Each structure stands twice: as C-alpha cells, then as structure tokens.
PDB file of C-alpha atoms in Angstrom:
ATOM      1  CA  UNK A1186       0.000   0.000   0.000  1.00 53.00           C
ATOM      2  CA  UNK A1187       1.484   3.006  -1.122  1.00 61.00           C
ATOM      3  CA  UNK A1188      -0.110   6.213  -0.602  1.00 66.00           C
ATOM      4  CA  UNK A1189      -0.039   8.647  -3.100  1.00 65.00           C
ATOM      5  CA  UNK A1190       0.845  12.194  -2.394  1.00 63.00           C
ATOM      6  CA  UNK A1191      -1.017  14.711  -4.287  1.00 65.00           C
ATOM      7  CA  UNK A1192       1.122  17.155  -6.121  1.00 63.00           C
ATOM      8  CA  UNK A1193       1.352  20.583  -4.602  1.00 59.00           C
ATOM      9  CA  UNK A1194      -0.085  23.337  -6.575  1.00 63.00           C
ATOM     10  CA  UNK A1195       2.452  25.523  -8.171  1.00 77.00           C
ATOM     11  CA  UNK A1196       1.624  28.805  -6.623  1.00 81.00           C
ATOM     12  CA  UNK A1197       4.548  31.250  -6.371  1.00 82.00           C
ATOM     13  CA  UNK A1198       2.893  33.361  -3.709  1.00 87.00           C
ATOM     14  CA  UNK A1199       2.375  30.336  -1.548  1.00 84.00           C
ATOM     15  CA  UNK A1200       5.965  29.286  -1.974  1.00 86.00           C
ATOM     16  CA  UNK A1201       7.236  32.636  -0.744  1.00 90.00           C
ATOM     17  CA  UNK A1202       4.973  32.482   2.272  1.00 89.00           C
ATOM     18  CA  UNK A1203       6.126  28.935   3.110  1.00 87.00           C
ATOM     19  CA  UNK A1204       9.791  29.879   2.771  1.00 91.00           C
ATOM     20  CA  UNK A1205       9.328  32.836   5.110  1.00 93.00           C
ATOM     21  CA  UNK A1206       7.519  30.693   7.621  1.00 91.00           C
ATOM     22  CA  UNK A1207      10.200  28.015   7.465  1.00 91.00           C
ATOM     23  CA  UNK A1208      12.945  30.630   7.903  1.00 93.00           C
ATOM     24  CA  UNK A1209      11.212  31.988  10.988  1.00 92.00           C
ATOM     25  CA  UNK A1210      10.760  28.489  12.412  1.00 90.00           C
ATOM     26  CA  UNK A1211      14.417  27.727  11.675  1.00 90.00           C
ATOM     27  CA  UNK A1212      15.515  31.004  13.270  1.00 88.00           C
ATOM     28  CA  UNK A1213      13.392  30.299  16.367  1.00 85.00           C
ATOM     29  CA  UNK A1214      14.836  26.779  16.647  1.00 84.00           C
ATOM     30  CA  UNK A1215      18.321  28.219  16.258  1.00 82.00           C
ATOM     31  CA  UNK A1216      17.670  30.858  18.925  1.00 78.00           C
ATOM     32  CA  UNK A1217      16.095  28.285  21.233  1.00 77.00           C
ATOM     33  CA  UNK A1218      19.072  26.004  20.783  1.00 77.00           C
ATOM     34  CA  UNK A1219      21.612  28.792  21.412  1.00 73.00           C
ATOM     35  CA  UNK A1220      19.726  30.626  24.156  1.00 77.00           C
ATOM     36  CA  UNK A1221      21.171  28.583  27.064  1.00 76.00           C
ATOM     37  CA  UNK A1222      24.746  29.022  25.858  1.00 79.00           C
ATOM     38  CA  UNK A1223      24.153  32.742  25.385  1.00 77.00           C
ATOM     39  CA  UNK A1224      22.743  32.964  28.911  1.00 79.00           C
ATOM     40  CA  UNK A1225      25.747  31.120  30.307  1.00 83.00           C
ATOM     41  CA  UNK A1226      28.069  33.432  28.368  1.00 86.00           C
ATOM     42  CA  UNK A1227      26.307  36.488  29.799  1.00 85.00           C
ATOM     43  CA  UNK A1228      26.532  35.015  33.305  1.00 87.00           C
ATOM     44  CA  UNK A1229      30.209  34.256  32.844  1.00 90.00           C
ATOM     45  CA  UNK A1230      30.861  37.779  31.608  1.00 92.00           C
ATOM     46  CA  UNK A1231      29.022  39.240  34.616  1.00 89.00           C
ATOM     47  CA  UNK A1232      30.957  37.026  37.055  1.00 89.00           C
ATOM     48  CA  UNK A1233      34.284  38.027  35.501  1.00 91.00           C
ATOM     49  CA  UNK A1234      33.456  41.696  35.915  1.00 92.00           C
ATOM     50  CA  UNK A1235      31.816  41.589  39.333  1.00 91.00           C
ATOM     51  CA  UNK A1236      33.824  38.940  41.193  1.00 91.00           C
ATOM     52  CA  UNK A1237      37.209  40.699  41.779  1.00 92.00           C
ATOM     53  CA  UNK A1238      35.704  43.859  43.327  1.00 92.00           C
ATOM     54  CA  UNK A1239      33.365  41.706  45.407  1.00 93.00           C
ATOM     55  CA  UNK A1240      36.258  39.597  46.685  1.00 93.00           C
ATOM     56  CA  UNK A1241      38.356  42.676  47.530  1.00 94.00           C
ATOM     57  CA  UNK A1242      35.411  44.280  49.361  1.00 95.00           C
ATOM     58  CA  UNK A1243      34.813  41.082  51.286  1.00 95.00           C
ATOM     59  CA  UNK A1244      38.489  40.963  52.291  1.00 95.00           C
ATOM     60  CA  UNK A1245      38.304  44.607  53.367  1.00 96.00           C
ATOM     61  CA  UNK A1246      35.175  43.900  55.434  1.00 96.00           C
ATOM     62  CA  UNK A1247      36.922  40.931  57.115  1.00 96.00           C
ATOM     63  CA  UNK A1248      39.943  43.133  57.934  1.00 96.00           C
ATOM     64  CA  UNK A1249      37.667  45.813  59.376  1.00 96.00           C
ATOM     65  CA  UNK A1250      35.834  43.187  61.401  1.00 96.00           C
ATOM     66  CA  UNK A1251      39.141  41.943  62.824  1.00 95.00           C
ATOM     67  CA  UNK A1252      40.186  45.488  63.749  1.00 95.00           C
ATOM     68  CA  UNK A1253      36.804  46.181  65.287  1.00 95.00           C
ATOM     69  CA  UNK A1254      36.987  42.996  67.315  1.00 95.00           C
ATOM     70  CA  UNK A1255      40.466  44.004  68.566  1.00 94.00           C
ATOM     71  CA  UNK A1256      39.158  47.446  69.501  1.00 95.00           C
ATOM     72  CA  UNK A1257      36.258  45.833  71.377  1.00 95.00           C
ATOM     73  CA  UNK A1258      38.713  43.679  73.338  1.00 95.00           C
ATOM     74  CA  UNK A1259      40.785  46.780  74.141  1.00 94.00           C
ATOM     75  CA  UNK A1260      37.703  48.643  75.347  1.00 95.00           C
ATOM     76  CA  UNK A1261      36.638  45.703  77.498  1.00 94.00           C
ATOM     77  CA  UNK A1262      40.137  45.537  78.982  1.00 94.00           C
ATOM     78  CA  UNK A1263      40.109  49.287  79.677  1.00 92.00           C
ATOM     79  CA  UNK A1264      36.687  49.094  81.306  1.00 92.00           C
ATOM     80  CA  UNK A1265      37.934  46.245  83.499  1.00 90.00           C
ATOM     81  CA  UNK A1266      40.998  48.299  84.463  1.00 88.00           C
ATOM     82  CA  UNK A1267      38.822  51.288  85.403  1.00 86.00           C
ATOM     83  CA  UNK A1268      36.614  49.048  87.510  1.00 85.00           C
ATOM     84  CA  UNK A1269      39.626  47.642  89.360  1.00 85.00           C
ATOM     85  CA  UNK A1270      40.877  51.209  89.874  1.00 81.00           C
ATOM     86  CA  UNK A1271      37.574  52.061  91.498  1.00 80.00           C
ATOM     87  CA  UNK A1272      38.071  49.061  93.747  1.00 81.00           C
ATOM     88  CA  UNK A1273      41.604  50.276  94.531  1.00 83.00           C
ATOM     89  CA  UNK A1274      40.484  53.707  95.758  1.00 82.00           C
ATOM     90  CA  UNK A1275      41.017  52.598  99.373  1.00 85.00           C
ATOM     91  CA  UNK A1276      44.645  51.734  98.617  1.00 87.00           C
ATOM     92  CA  UNK A1277      45.159  55.077  96.862  1.00 84.00           C
ATOM     93  CA  UNK A1278      43.710  56.892  99.855  1.00 88.00           C
ATOM     94  CA  UNK A1279      46.037  54.952 102.159  1.00 90.00           C
ATOM     95  CA  UNK A1280      49.045  55.794  99.990  1.00 91.00           C
ATOM     96  CA  UNK A1281      48.054  59.450  99.968  1.00 92.00           C
ATOM     97  CA  UNK A1282      47.846  59.508 103.754  1.00 94.00           C
ATOM     98  CA  UNK A1283      51.229  57.786 104.032  1.00 95.00           C
ATOM     99  CA  UNK A1284      52.771  60.386 101.733  1.00 94.00           C
ATOM    100  CA  UNK A1285      51.330  63.218 103.817  1.00 94.00           C
ATOM    101  CA  UNK A1286      52.692  61.589 106.940  1.00 94.00           C
ATOM    102  CA  UNK A1287      56.136  61.139 105.368  1.00 95.00           C
ATOM    103  CA  UNK A1288      56.237  64.786 104.280  1.00 95.00           C
ATOM    104  CA  UNK A1289      55.218  65.907 107.764  1.00 95.00           C
ATOM    105  CA  UNK A1290      57.923  63.763 109.401  1.00 94.00           C
ATOM    106  CA  UNK A1291      60.541  65.053 106.947  1.00 93.00           C
ATOM    107  CA  UNK A1292      59.587  68.630 107.834  1.00 93.00           C
ATOM    108  CA  UNK A1293      59.867  67.798 111.516  1.00 92.00           C
ATOM    109  CA  UNK A1294      63.327  66.298 110.998  1.00 91.00           C
ATOM    110  CA  UNK A1295      64.481  69.409 109.124  1.00 90.00           C
ATOM    111  CA  UNK A1296      63.114  71.612 111.869  1.00 89.00           C
ATOM    112  CA  UNK A1297      64.907  69.562 114.524  1.00 88.00           C
ATOM    113  CA  UNK A1298      68.156  69.773 112.575  1.00 86.00           C
ATOM    114  CA  UNK A1299      67.917  73.554 112.298  1.00 84.00           C
ATOM    115  CA  UNK A1300      67.123  73.852 116.005  1.00 82.00           C
ATOM    116  CA  UNK A1301      70.060  71.605 116.828  1.00 77.00           C
ATOM    117  CA  UNK A1302      72.363  73.761 114.689  1.00 73.00           C
ATOM    118  CA  UNK A1303      71.180  76.890 116.448  1.00 71.00           C
ATOM    119  CA  UNK A1304      71.585  75.409 119.917  1.00 66.00           C
ATOM    120  CA  UNK A1305      74.976  73.775 119.533  1.00 62.00           C
ATOM    121  CA  UNK A1306      77.601  75.749 117.697  1.00 58.00           C
ATOM    122  CA  UNK A1307      80.170  73.756 115.840  1.00 60.00           C
ATOM    123  CA  UNK A1308      83.572  72.914 117.245  1.00 60.00           C
ATOM    124  CA  UNK A1309      85.153  75.598 115.075  1.00 60.00           C
ATOM    125  CA  UNK A1310      82.745  78.253 116.291  1.00 60.00           C
ATOM    126  CA  UNK A1311      83.453  77.306 119.895  1.00 58.00           C
ATOM    127  CA  UNK A1312      87.206  77.371 119.243  1.00 59.00           C
ATOM    128  CA  UNK A1313      87.138  80.697 117.455  1.00 58.00           C
ATOM    129  CA  UNK A1314      84.989  82.302 120.108  1.00 57.00           C
ATOM    130  CA  UNK A1315      87.587  81.407 122.749  1.00 54.00           C
ATOM    131  CA  UNK A1316      90.444  82.777 120.691  1.00 54.00           C
ATOM    132  CA  UNK A1317      89.302  86.366 120.791  1.00 54.00           C
ATOM    133  CA  UNK A1318      88.475  86.302 124.448  1.00 50.00           C
ATOM    134  CA  UNK A1319      91.663  84.532 125.390  1.00 51.00           C
ATOM    135  CA  UNK A1320      94.312  86.702 126.937  1.00 54.00           C
ATOM    136  CA  UNK A1321      97.704  85.569 125.910  1.00 50.00           C
ATOM    137  CA  UNK A1322     100.580  86.471 128.175  1.00 53.00           C
ATOM    138  CA  UNK A1323     103.126  88.865 126.854  1.00 53.00           C
ATOM    139  CA  UNK A1324     106.322  87.131 126.225  1.00 52.00           C
ATOM    140  CA  UNK A1325     109.396  89.263 126.140  1.00 53.00           C
ATOM    141  CA  UNK A1326     110.948  87.691 123.024  1.00 55.00           C
ATOM    142  CA  UNK A1327     107.713  87.463 120.867  1.00 53.00           C
ATOM    143  CA  UNK A1328     105.187  89.921 122.199  1.00 50.00           C
ATOM    144  CA  UNK A1329     103.066  90.348 119.077  1.00 57.00           C
ATOM    145  CA  UNK A1330     103.633  86.988 117.364  1.00 54.00           C
ATOM    146  CA  UNK A1331     100.985  85.111 119.365  1.00 54.00           C
ATOM    147  CA  UNK A1332      98.318  87.743 118.857  1.00 61.00           C
ATOM    148  CA  UNK A1333      99.084  87.898 115.148  1.00 67.00           C
ATOM    149  CA  UNK A1334      98.854  84.094 114.860  1.00 67.00           C
ATOM    150  CA  UNK A1335      95.548  84.061 116.765  1.00 67.00           C
ATOM    151  CA  UNK A1336      94.058  86.705 114.501  1.00 74.00           C
ATOM    152  CA  UNK A1337      95.235  84.813 111.389  1.00 76.00           C
ATOM    153  CA  UNK A1338      93.626  81.599 112.656  1.00 76.00           C
ATOM    154  CA  UNK A1339      90.468  83.480 113.490  1.00 79.00           C
ATOM    155  CA  UNK A1340      90.295  85.127 110.039  1.00 80.00           C
ATOM    156  CA  UNK A1341      90.953  81.776 108.312  1.00 81.00           C
ATOM    157  CA  UNK A1342      88.162  80.186 110.320  1.00 80.00           C
ATOM    158  CA  UNK A1343      85.842  83.083 109.530  1.00 83.00           C
ATOM    159  CA  UNK A1344      86.670  82.772 105.818  1.00 84.00           C
ATOM    160  CA  UNK A1345      86.025  78.992 105.899  1.00 82.00           C
ATOM    161  CA  UNK A1346      82.729  79.525 107.741  1.00 82.00           C
ATOM    162  CA  UNK A1347      81.560  82.105 105.162  1.00 84.00           C
ATOM    163  CA  UNK A1348      82.459  79.938 102.181  1.00 81.00           C
ATOM    164  CA  UNK A1349      80.687  76.977 103.788  1.00 79.00           C
ATOM    165  CA  UNK A1350      77.527  79.015 104.398  1.00 81.00           C
ATOM    166  CA  UNK A1351      77.571  80.219 100.773  1.00 79.00           C
ATOM    167  CA  UNK A1352      77.786  76.627  99.513  1.00 76.00           C
ATOM    168  CA  UNK A1353      74.915  75.551 101.745  1.00 69.00           C
ATOM    169  CA  UNK A1354      72.670  78.388 100.557  1.00 75.00           C
ATOM    170  CA  UNK A1355      73.507  77.645  96.912  1.00 73.00           C
ATOM    171  CA  UNK A1356      72.748  73.969  97.213  1.00 66.00           C
ATOM    172  CA  UNK A1357      69.591  74.503  99.229  1.00 60.00           C
ATOM    173  CA  UNK A1358      68.327  71.415 100.954  1.00 53.00           C
ATOM    174  CA  UNK A1359      70.359  68.950  98.908  1.00 53.00           C
ATOM    175  CA  UNK A1360      71.603  65.721 100.351  1.00 50.00           C
ATOM    176  CA  UNK A1361      75.217  66.874 100.275  1.00 49.00           C
ATOM    177  CA  UNK A1362      74.455  69.795 102.582  1.00 47.00           C
ATOM    178  CA  UNK A1363      72.618  67.432 104.935  1.00 54.00           C
ATOM    179  CA  UNK A1364      75.658  65.147 104.959  1.00 54.00           C
ATOM    180  CA  UNK A1365      78.013  68.058 105.633  1.00 49.00           C
ATOM    181  CA  UNK A1366      75.772  69.286 108.468  1.00 52.00           C
ATOM    182  CA  UNK A1367      75.749  65.874 110.075  1.00 53.00           C
ATOM    183  CA  UNK A1368      79.577  65.682 109.808  1.00 53.00           C
ATOM    184  CA  UNK A1369      79.931  69.107 111.370  1.00 53.00           C
ATOM    185  CA  UNK A1370      77.645  68.214 114.283  1.00 52.00           C
ATOM    186  CA  UNK A1371      79.390  64.920 115.073  1.00 49.00           C
ATOM    187  CA  UNK A1372      82.487  66.368 116.912  1.00 44.00           C
TER     188      UNK A1372
END
C-alpha cells in the first residue's frame, strides 16, 4: 500500500509564504538552541566583571571586622581596668595619707636639725669664740707673734665659715648639705 501524495499546486505566492515561515521556524529553533549558551556566556561575563571587586570588598570587610573585634577587646580591657581602679580607691587613699605623713615627718626632721644647729655651735665656732676672748701672756721675746697668729687663725676660720655658708645656701636642701651638716655636728 502506497499512498499517493497529491502534487502541490504551483503557486509562487504560496511558496514565498512557506519559505518565510520556514525561515522563521528555523531562526526560532536556532535561537532556542543557542539561548542557554548565550545565557551562560552572559553570566560568565558578569561574574568576571563583578567577582574581583566583590572579593576585595569582602576581604576589606573581614579586615575591618578583625580590627573592630580588637578594639572591642581593648575597650573591654580598659573598662575592666577602670573598675579595678575604682576598687583600689582605698589603697590610693592609704598611699596618699602615708605620703602626707612622710612629708610631715621630713619637715619635723628638718626643723629639729635647724634647732640643733642653732643650739649647739660647731667645734670651730666654739674654738674661734675662745680665741678672741683669750688673753695671751706677753712674752718678752715674741710679744706680738701670738696675737698675730691668733688673729690669722680666726680670720681663716671666719673665711672657711663664710664659704661653707655660701655653699649651703647655693645647694639649698640637697643631700650633700645634709651630709656636711651631720659631719659638722658629730664632733
């Protein structure tokens, strides 16, 4: 059984219409077949453009997060330190009172030292005060020699005393002057 196909009419207008329709169908099939690859190409192009800036921004955000976390730890540590300082206020008050007491005792010691200096003249002052009031006998061979020697000793002692007092006033209350005072008071 063979079927017979009827011959198509030879109509040029119909042929043009069929060709156009077939071209459109072919074009649509071609577009439908290539559409997924075109979509993938567009996606790939978008990823290539957008991915590097996105990665760099993400890295920057992670770095900022790390810095922020470090700053938060620092702030927590500082807050803890301030809280412990508040707890240590009793110790600070005690230290302050001890410092006041130490300053007061130091002032008392200085006052006692100055009173002691005023009450007890040094050995040199005692010696020089006796020299002027001492009456030396007149000796026939050297009548003026002893008096001249006594006045020289007295002037040398006076000069030494003046230079010492100038050094003490220049140095103020330094440790060296305290040491010198204690040496002078020992004899």
